[in-house]
XYZ file of C-alpha atoms in Angstrom:
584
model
C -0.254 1.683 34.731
C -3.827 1.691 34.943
C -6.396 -0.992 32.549
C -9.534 0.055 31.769
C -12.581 -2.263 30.044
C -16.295 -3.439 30.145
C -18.245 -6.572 29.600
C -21.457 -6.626 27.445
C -23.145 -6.937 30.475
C -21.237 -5.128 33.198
C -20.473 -1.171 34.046
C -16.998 -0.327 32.973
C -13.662 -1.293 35.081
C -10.675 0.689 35.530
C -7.874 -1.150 37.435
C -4.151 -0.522 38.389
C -2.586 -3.130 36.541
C -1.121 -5.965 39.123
C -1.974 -9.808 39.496
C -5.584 -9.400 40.613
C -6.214 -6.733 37.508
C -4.419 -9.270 35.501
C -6.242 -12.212 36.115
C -9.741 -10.343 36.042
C -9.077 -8.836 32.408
C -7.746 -12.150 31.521
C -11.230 -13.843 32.669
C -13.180 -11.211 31.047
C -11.293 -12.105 27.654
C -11.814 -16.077 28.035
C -15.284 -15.128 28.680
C -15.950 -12.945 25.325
C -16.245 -13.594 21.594
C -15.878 -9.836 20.165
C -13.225 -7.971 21.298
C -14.543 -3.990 20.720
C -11.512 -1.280 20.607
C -10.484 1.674 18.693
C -7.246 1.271 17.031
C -7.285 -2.537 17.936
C -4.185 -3.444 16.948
C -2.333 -1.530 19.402
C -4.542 -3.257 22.094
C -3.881 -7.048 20.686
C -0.287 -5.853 20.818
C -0.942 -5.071 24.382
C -1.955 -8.265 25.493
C 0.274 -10.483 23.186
C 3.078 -8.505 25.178
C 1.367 -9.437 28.846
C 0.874 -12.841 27.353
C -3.407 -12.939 27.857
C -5.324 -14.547 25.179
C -7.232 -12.637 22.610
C -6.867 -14.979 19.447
C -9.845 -16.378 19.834
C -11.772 -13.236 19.778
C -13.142 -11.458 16.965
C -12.081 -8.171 16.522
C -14.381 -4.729 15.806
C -12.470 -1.340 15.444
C -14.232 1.313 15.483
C -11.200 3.407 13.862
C -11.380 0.611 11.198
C -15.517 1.173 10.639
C -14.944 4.854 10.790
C -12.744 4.973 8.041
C -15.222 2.682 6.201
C -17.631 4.931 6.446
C -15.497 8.228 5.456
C -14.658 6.309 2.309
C -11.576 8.132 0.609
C -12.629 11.817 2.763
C -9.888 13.003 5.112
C -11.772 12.755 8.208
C -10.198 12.764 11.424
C -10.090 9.257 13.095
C -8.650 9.979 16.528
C -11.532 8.622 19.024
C -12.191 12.312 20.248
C -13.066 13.335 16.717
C -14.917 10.143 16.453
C -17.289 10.121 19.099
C -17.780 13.918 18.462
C -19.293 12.697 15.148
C -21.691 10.724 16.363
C -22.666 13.026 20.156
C -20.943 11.122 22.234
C -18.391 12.819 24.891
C -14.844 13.679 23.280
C -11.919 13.396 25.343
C -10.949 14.904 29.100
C -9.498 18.162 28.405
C -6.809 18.160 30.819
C -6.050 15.166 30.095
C -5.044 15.327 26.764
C -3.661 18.351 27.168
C -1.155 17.067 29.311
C -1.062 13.722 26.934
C -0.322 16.164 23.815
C 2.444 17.856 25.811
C 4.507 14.896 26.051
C 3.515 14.981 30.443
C 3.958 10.829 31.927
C 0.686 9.567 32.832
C 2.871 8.973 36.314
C 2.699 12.494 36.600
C -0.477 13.625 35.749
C -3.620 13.485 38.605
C -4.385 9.811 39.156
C -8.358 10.325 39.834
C -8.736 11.895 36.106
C -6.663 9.454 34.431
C -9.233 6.961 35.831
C -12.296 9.343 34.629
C -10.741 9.052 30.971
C -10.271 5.365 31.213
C -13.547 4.645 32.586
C -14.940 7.569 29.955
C -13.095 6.204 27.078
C -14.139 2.409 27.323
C -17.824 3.674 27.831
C -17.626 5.735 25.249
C -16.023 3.241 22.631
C -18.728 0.518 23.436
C -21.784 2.932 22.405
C -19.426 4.161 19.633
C -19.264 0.111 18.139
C -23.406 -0.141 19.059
C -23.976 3.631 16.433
C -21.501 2.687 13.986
C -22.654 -1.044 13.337
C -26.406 0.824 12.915
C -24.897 3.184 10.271
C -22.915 0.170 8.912
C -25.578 -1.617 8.456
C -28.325 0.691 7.137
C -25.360 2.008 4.336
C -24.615 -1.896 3.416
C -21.219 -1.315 4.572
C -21.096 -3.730 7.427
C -19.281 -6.392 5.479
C -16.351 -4.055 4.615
C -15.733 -3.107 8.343
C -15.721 -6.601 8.876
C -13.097 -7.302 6.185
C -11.088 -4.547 7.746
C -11.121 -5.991 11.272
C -10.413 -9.973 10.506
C -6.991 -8.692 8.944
C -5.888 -6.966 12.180
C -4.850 -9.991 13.934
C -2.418 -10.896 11.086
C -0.891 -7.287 10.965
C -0.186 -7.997 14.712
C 1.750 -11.286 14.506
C 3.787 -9.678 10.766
C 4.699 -5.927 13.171
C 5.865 -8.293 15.774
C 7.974 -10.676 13.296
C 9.625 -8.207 11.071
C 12.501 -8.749 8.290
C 15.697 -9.613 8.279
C 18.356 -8.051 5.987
C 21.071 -10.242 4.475
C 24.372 -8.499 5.983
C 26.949 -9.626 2.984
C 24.525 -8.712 0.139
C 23.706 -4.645 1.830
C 27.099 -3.823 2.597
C 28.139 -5.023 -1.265
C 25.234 -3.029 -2.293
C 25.946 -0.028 -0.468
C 29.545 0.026 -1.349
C 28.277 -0.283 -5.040
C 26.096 2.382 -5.059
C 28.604 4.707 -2.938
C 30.774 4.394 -5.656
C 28.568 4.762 -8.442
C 27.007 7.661 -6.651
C 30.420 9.210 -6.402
C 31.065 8.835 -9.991
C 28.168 10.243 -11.339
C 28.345 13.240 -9.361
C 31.630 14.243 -10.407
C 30.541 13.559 -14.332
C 27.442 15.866 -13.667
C 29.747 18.780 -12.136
C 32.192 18.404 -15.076
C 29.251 18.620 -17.806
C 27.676 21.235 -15.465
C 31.391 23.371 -15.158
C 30.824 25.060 -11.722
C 27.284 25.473 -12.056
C 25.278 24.826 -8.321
C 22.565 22.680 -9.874
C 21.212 22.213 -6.300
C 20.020 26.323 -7.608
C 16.972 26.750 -9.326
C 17.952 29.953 -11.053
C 21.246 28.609 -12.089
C 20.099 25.450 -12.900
C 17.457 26.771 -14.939
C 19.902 28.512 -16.512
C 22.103 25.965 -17.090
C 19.439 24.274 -19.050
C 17.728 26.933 -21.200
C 20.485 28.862 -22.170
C 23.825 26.916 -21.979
C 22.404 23.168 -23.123
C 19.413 24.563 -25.107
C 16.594 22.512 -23.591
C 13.278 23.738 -25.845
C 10.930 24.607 -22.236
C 7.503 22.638 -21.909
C 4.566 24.562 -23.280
C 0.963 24.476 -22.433
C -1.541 23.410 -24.799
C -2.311 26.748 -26.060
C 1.556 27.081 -26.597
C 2.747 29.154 -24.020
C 6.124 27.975 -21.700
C 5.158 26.494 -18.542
C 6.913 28.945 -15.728
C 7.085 29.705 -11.915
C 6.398 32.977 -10.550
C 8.102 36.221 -12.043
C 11.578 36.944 -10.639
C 14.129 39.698 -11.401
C 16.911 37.113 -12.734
C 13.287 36.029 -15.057
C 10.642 38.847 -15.474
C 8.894 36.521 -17.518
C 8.328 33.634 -15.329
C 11.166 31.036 -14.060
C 11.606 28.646 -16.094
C 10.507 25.366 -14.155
C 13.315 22.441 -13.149
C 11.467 20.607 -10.918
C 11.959 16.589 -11.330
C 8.111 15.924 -13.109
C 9.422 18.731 -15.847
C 12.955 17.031 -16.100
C 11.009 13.863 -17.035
C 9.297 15.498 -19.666
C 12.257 17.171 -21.139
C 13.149 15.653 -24.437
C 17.186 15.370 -25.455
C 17.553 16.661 -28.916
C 22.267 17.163 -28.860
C 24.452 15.033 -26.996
C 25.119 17.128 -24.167
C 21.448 17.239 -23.754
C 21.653 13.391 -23.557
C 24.671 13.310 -21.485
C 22.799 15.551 -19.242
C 19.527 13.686 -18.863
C 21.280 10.059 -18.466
C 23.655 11.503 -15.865
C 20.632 13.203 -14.018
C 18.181 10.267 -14.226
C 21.340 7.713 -13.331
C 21.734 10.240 -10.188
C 17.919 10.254 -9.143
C 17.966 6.728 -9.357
C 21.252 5.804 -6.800
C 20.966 8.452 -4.681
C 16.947 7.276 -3.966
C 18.474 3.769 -2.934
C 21.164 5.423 -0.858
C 18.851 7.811 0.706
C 15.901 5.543 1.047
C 17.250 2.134 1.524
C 20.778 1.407 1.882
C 21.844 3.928 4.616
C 19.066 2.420 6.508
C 19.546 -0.888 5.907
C 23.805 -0.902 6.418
C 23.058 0.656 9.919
C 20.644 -2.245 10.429
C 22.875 -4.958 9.637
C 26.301 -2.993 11.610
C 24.253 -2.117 14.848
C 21.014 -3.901 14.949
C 21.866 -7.309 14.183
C 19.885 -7.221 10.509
C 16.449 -7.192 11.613
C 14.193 -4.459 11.546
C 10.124 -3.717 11.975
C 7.707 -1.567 10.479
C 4.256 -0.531 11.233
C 1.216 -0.936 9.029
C -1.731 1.109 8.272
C -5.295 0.700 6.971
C -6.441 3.798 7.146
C -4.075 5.945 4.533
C -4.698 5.061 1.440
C -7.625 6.149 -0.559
C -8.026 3.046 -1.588
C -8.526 1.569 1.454
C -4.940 -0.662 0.635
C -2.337 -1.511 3.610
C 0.412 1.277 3.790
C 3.394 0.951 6.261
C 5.883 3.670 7.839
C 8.982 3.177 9.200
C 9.926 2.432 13.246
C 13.250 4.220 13.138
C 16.076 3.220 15.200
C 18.969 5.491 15.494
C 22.159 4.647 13.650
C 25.692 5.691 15.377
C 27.269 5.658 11.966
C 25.193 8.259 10.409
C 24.296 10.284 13.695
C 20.712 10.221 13.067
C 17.346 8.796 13.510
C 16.488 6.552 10.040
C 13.730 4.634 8.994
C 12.316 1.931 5.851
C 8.584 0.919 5.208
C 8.295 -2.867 4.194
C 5.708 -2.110 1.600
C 7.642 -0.275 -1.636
C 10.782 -1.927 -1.502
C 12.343 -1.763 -4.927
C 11.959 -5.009 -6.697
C 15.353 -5.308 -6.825
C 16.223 -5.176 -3.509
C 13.585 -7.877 -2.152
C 17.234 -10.274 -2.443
C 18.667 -8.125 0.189
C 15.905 -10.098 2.578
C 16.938 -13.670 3.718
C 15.402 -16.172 6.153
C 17.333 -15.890 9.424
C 16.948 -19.424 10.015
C 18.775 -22.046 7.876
C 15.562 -24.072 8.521
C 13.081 -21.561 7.600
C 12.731 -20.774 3.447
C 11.518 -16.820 2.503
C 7.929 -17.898 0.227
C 6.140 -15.151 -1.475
C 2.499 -16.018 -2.377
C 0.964 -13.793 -5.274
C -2.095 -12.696 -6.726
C -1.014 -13.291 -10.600
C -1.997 -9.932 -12.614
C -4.741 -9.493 -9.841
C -5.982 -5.766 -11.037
C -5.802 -6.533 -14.260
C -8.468 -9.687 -13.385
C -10.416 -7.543 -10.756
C -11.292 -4.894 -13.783
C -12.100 -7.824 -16.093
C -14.796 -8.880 -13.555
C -15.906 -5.640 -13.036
C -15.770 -4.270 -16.715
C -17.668 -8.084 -17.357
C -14.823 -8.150 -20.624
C -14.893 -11.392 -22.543
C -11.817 -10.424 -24.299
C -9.862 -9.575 -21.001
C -10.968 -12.881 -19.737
C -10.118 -14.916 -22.776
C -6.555 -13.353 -22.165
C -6.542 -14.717 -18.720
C -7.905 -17.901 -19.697
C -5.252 -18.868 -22.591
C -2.554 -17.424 -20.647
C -1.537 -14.796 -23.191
C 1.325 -12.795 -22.249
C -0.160 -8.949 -21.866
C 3.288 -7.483 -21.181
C 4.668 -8.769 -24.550
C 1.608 -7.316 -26.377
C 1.831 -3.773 -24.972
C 5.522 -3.691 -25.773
C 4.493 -4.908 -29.454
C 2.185 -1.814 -30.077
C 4.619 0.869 -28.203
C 7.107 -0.340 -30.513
C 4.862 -1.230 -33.683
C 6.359 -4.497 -34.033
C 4.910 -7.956 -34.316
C 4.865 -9.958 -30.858
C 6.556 -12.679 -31.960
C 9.742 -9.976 -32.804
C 9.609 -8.565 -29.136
C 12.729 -9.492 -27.185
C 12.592 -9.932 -23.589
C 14.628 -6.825 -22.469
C 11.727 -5.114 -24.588
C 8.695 -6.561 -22.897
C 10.782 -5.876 -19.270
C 10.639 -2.464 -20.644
C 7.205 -2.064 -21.818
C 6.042 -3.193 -18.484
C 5.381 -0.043 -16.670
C 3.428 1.149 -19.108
C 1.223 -1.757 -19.251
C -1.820 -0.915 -17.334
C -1.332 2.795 -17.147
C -5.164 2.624 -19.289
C -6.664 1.076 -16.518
C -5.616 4.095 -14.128
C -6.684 6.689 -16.829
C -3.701 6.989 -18.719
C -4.302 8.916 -21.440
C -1.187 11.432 -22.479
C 2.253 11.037 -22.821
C 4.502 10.166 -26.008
C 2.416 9.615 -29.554
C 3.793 5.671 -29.007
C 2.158 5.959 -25.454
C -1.060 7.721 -26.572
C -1.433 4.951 -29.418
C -1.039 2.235 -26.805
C -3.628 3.350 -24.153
C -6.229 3.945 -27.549
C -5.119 0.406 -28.414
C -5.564 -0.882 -25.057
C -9.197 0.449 -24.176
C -10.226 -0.618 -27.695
C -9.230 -4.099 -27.389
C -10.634 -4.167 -23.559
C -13.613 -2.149 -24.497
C -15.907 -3.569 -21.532
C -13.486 -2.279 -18.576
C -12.887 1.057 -20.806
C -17.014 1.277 -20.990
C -17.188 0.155 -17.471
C -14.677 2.749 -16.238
C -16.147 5.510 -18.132
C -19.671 4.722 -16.796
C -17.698 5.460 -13.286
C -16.642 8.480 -14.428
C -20.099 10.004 -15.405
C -21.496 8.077 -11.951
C -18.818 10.307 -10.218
C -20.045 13.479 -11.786
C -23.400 13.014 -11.654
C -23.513 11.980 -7.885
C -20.587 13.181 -6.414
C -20.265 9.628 -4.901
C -19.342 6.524 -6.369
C -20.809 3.222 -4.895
C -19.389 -0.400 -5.884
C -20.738 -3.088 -5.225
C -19.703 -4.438 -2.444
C -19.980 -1.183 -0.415
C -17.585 0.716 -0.597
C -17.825 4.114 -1.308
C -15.376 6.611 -2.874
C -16.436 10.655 -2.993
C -15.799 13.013 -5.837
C -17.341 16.342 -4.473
C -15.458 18.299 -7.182
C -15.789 15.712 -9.948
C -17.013 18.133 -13.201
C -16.594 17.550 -17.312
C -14.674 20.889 -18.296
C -15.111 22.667 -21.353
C -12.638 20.138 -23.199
C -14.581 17.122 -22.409
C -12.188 16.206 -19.355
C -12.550 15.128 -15.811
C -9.680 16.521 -13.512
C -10.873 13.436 -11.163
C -10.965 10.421 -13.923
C -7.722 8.518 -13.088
C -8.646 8.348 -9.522
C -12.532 7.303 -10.740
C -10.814 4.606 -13.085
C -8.287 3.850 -10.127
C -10.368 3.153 -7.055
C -12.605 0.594 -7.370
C -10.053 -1.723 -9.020
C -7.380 -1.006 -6.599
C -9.774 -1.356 -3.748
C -10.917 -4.433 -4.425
C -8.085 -5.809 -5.730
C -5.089 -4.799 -2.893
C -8.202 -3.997 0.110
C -10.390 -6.359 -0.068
C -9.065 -9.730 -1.891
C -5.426 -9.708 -0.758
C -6.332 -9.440 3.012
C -9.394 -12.068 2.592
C -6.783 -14.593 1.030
C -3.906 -13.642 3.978
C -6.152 -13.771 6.545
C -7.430 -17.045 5.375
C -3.487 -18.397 4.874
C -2.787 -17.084 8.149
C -5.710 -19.010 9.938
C -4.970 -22.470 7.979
C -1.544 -22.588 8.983
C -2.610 -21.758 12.159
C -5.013 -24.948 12.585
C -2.765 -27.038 10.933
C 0.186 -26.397 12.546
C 2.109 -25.237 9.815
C 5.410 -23.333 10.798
C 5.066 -20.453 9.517
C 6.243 -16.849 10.450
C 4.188 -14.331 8.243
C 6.460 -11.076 8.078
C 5.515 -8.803 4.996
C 2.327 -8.290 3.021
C 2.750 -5.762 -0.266
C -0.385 -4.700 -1.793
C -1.223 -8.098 -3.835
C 1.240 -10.543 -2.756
C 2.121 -12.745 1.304
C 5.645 -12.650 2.661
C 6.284 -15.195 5.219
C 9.002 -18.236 6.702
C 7.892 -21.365 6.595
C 9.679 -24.505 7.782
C 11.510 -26.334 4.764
C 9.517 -29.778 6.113
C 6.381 -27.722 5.682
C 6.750 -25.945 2.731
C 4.458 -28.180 0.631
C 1.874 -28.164 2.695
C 2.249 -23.961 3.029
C 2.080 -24.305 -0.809
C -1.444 -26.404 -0.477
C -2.819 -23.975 2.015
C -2.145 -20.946 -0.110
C -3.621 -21.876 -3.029
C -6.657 -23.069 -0.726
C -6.975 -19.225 0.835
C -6.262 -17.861 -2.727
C -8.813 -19.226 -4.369
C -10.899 -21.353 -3.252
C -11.578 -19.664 0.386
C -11.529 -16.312 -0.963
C -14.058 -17.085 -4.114
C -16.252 -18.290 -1.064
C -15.738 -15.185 0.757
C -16.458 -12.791 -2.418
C -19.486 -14.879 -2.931
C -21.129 -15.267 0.953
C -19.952 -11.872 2.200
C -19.996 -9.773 -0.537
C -22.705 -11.741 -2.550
C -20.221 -11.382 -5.552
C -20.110 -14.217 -7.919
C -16.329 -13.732 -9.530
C -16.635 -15.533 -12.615
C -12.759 -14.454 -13.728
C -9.849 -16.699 -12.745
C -7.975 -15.818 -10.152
C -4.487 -16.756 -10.359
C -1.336 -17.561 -8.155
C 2.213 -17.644 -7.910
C 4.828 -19.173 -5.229
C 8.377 -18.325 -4.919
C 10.143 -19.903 -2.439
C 14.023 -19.687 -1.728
C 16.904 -18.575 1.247
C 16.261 -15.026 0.214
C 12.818 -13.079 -0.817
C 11.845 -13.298 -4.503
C 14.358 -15.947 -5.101
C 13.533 -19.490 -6.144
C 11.648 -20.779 -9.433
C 7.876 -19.305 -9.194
C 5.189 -21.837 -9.544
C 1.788 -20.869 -10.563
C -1.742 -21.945 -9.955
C -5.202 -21.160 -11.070
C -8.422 -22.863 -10.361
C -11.018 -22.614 -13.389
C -14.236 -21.229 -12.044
C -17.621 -23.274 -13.028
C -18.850 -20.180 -14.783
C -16.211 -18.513 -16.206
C -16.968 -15.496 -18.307
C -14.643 -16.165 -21.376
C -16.231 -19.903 -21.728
């Protein structure tokens, strides 16, 4: 194995790795403050592994600032692509030729591997030196900061992983198995022979035989696929967004749509989940890892894939992300330590607040302020009935819809479309706010926040019916950004740090858009609670306010669960009243 890196003052070293490369790289880190790498967290993983200390380094990534700078574009970040960008030498060709081809470094010609680690760490210092310049003349340096204090965290929570609670999955999978089974058979009765698995037959199964009325286009006409000889006309469609839209008017139609959406729904968690997860428990002992990213998401949000592990029992390689976990299978997760307690720390209703500050709306604020439930009143005008008359199954119910406005919402059932009027009505600052985003996007092709981020629209038009094709991702990005990209990893970062310094066990293992999943010692659970709502709110106001020179004058809020399995245990919530709040 060869090691390859450079001082800030020295030429660049390339080393096999053995004691005397050891203890040079490990002098060289004790030495520095910034640690400068392209995909960084592979590199901290590195030396965690080899046991060298890098914690007390700051970290830059120049994957991490290039994505900053491509905003939401698609641009490649692999460090050949990079430094092509910005004239600096791309990669060996042999080299990665051999690399792409799946050819041991032990194999390959020792003298070039050195050339491309001596090439590569040169490269990727003058690569940090450009980008920080661009950074800095685009006012974006503070967001490729943000991105690179977070890496350390994502290190230690890819290293911890989850544990599964073994009695709880296989219950759950035998459930579902069964259920699965059952609803199958019921859909083959109803369906009497038919392959549904068949487009054409299924198709025909609906239109003709059940009676389904087909979705139409606004000018009237049936939405269809392609011509076919079984359909000269067009094929009627049966994918799963037009089954959602299809409206039950008999009983079998009913029957039909129940059993199908009953179906979708069990064999997702079989599929997705519980195949996974009973393979986990049976031949892995419970626990399992995934691997985060920072660099998928338009938004600029944490995504995570799956490290899959192959399962004897299902003769096949299978995976889970930690991020997307149905809500109701977070109590499949326990603490694998009788001592240790699951807590989940939450940013309260956090996009809703982040587009109250942005949108500047009183009335949103006012909501926040008094507490009012926002759930119960969006359930109240879907179902034109007086709050105080909404049940609880209702509001559950209503939930999904409940910020749909904020995303662009704007079609859907006439109870829908009178809710997301309703909704930008009463929040009329965000709706004005939003809009004024939308006409930005046109009108530039770019859309700049703030705090420097930047999101690109290069198609973004108004078409002859007054609409933008691009508007729910205008209305979406900014709040989601700074919402799930910015203030979740400022406050878990923070969290991470304090429990650090003050010795607080605690094993972070999960972070999911707004919300901290860690294990912390039942002796120091109290003072876990104390530091979280210090990184919550007070550190991260501070942050918002230094770094981004934002003054957030809209409570942020949080809640704490804590109990022997995740999302268990009575939630406690906390809010610290700002000195300027916007409602007051």
């Amino acid at each position: 194995m060869l090691a390859g890196w450079k001082s800030a003052t020295g030429p660049a070293t390339c080393r096999s790795w053995d004691r005397a490369a050891r203890s040079e790289l490990q002098a060289a880190l004790l030495a520095a403050r910034v640690l400068i790498a392209h995909n960084a967290r592979f590199e901290l993983a590195w030396l965690e592994r080899e046991g060298l200390p890098w914690r007390h380094l700051l970290v830059f990534d120049t994957m991490l600032a290039e994505r900053v700078r491509a905003g939401n574009r698609p641009w490649p970040l692999d460090l050949g692509s990079v430094c092509g960008r910005y004239g600096l030498a791309t990669k060996e060709p042999l080299i990665d030729a051999l690399m792409r081809g799946g050819v041991c470094p032990s194999e390959m010609p020792e003298h070039l591997l050195r050339a491309r680690a001596l090439r590569d760490v040169e490269t990727t210092a003058e690569l940090a030196r450009l980008q920080m310049a661009a950074l800095d003349a685009d006012g974006q340096l503070e967001v490729a900061y943000t991105r690179c204090v977070l890496v350390p965290v994502l290190v230690e929570i890819e290293r911890e992983g989850m544990t599964l609670d073994g009695e709880r999955v296989r219950e759950e999978y035998a459930r579902v198995a069964r259920e699965l089974g059952d609803t199958e058979r019921a859909l083959g009765e109803l369906a009497g022979g038919v392959n549904l698995r068949s487009p054409a037959q299924l198709a025909e199964f609906l239109y003709e035989k059940l009676g389904f009325a087909e979705i139409k286009t606004p000018s009237g006409k049936p939405k269809r696929n392609a011509p076919s000889k079984r359909f000269p006309d067009g094929a009627p469609k049966t994918d799963q967004k037009t089954l959602a839209l299809l409206r039950a008017r008999t009983k079998a139609q009913r029957e039909f749509l129940e059993l199908r959406k009953r179906y979708g729904k069990l064999n997702a968690r079989m599929t997705k989940c519980l195949r996974f997860y009973k393979g986990v428990v049976d031949e892995y002992g419970g626990t399992f890892r995934a691997q985060f990213h920072q660099t998928r998401v338009a938004t600029h949000r944490l995504s995570s894939t799956a490290r899959p592990l192959y399962l004897t029992q299902f003769q096949e390689e299978l995976g889970a992300q930690l991020q997307n976990q149905p809500r109701e299978y977070k109590r499949l997760f326990a603490s694998p330590d009788p001592d240790y307690v699951v807590v989940e720390a939450d940013g309260a209703q956090l996009e809703f607040r982040v587009a109250a500050f942005q949108g500047q709306d009183e009335v949103a604020c006012r909501s926040i302020v008094r507490g009012e439930d926002v759930h119960r009143y969006s359930a109240s005008v879907l179902l034109a009935k007086p709050e105080s008359e909404i049940t609880d199954a209702e509001r559950t119910a209503a939930k999904p819809e409940t910020f749909k406005p904020l995303y662009g919402g704007e079609y859907g059932t006439d109870a829908q479309m009178a809710y997301y009027k309703a909704f930008n009505e009463k929040y009329a600052a965000i709706y004005r706010t939003q809009m004024g985003w939308v006409h930005e996007a046109v009108r530039d092709k770019v859309l700049r926040t703030p705090w420097g981020m930047r999101f690109y629209f290069p198609n973004a038009r108004i078409d002859d019916r007054g609409r933008c094709a691009d508007k729910p991702n205008i209305f979406n990005y900014p709040v989601q950004c700074l919402a799930t990209a910015e203030i979740i990893p400022v406050s878990l970062t923070y969290l991470y740090w304090r429990c650090s310094l003050y010795g607080i066990r605690a094993k972070f293992v999960n972070t999911v858009h707004d919300s901290v999943v860690a294990l912390v010692h039942k002796d120091d659970l109290e003072r876990f609670k104390e530091q979280a709502k210090l990184a919550f709110l007070d550190d991260t106001y501070g942050y918002l306010e230094v770094v981004y020179k934002m003054e957030m004058n809209v409570p942020l809020g949080l809640g704490i669960k804590a109990g022997s399995h995740w999302g268990e245990g009575k939630e406690e919530k906390f809010s610290k009243p700002y000195e300027t709040v916007l409602a007051d």
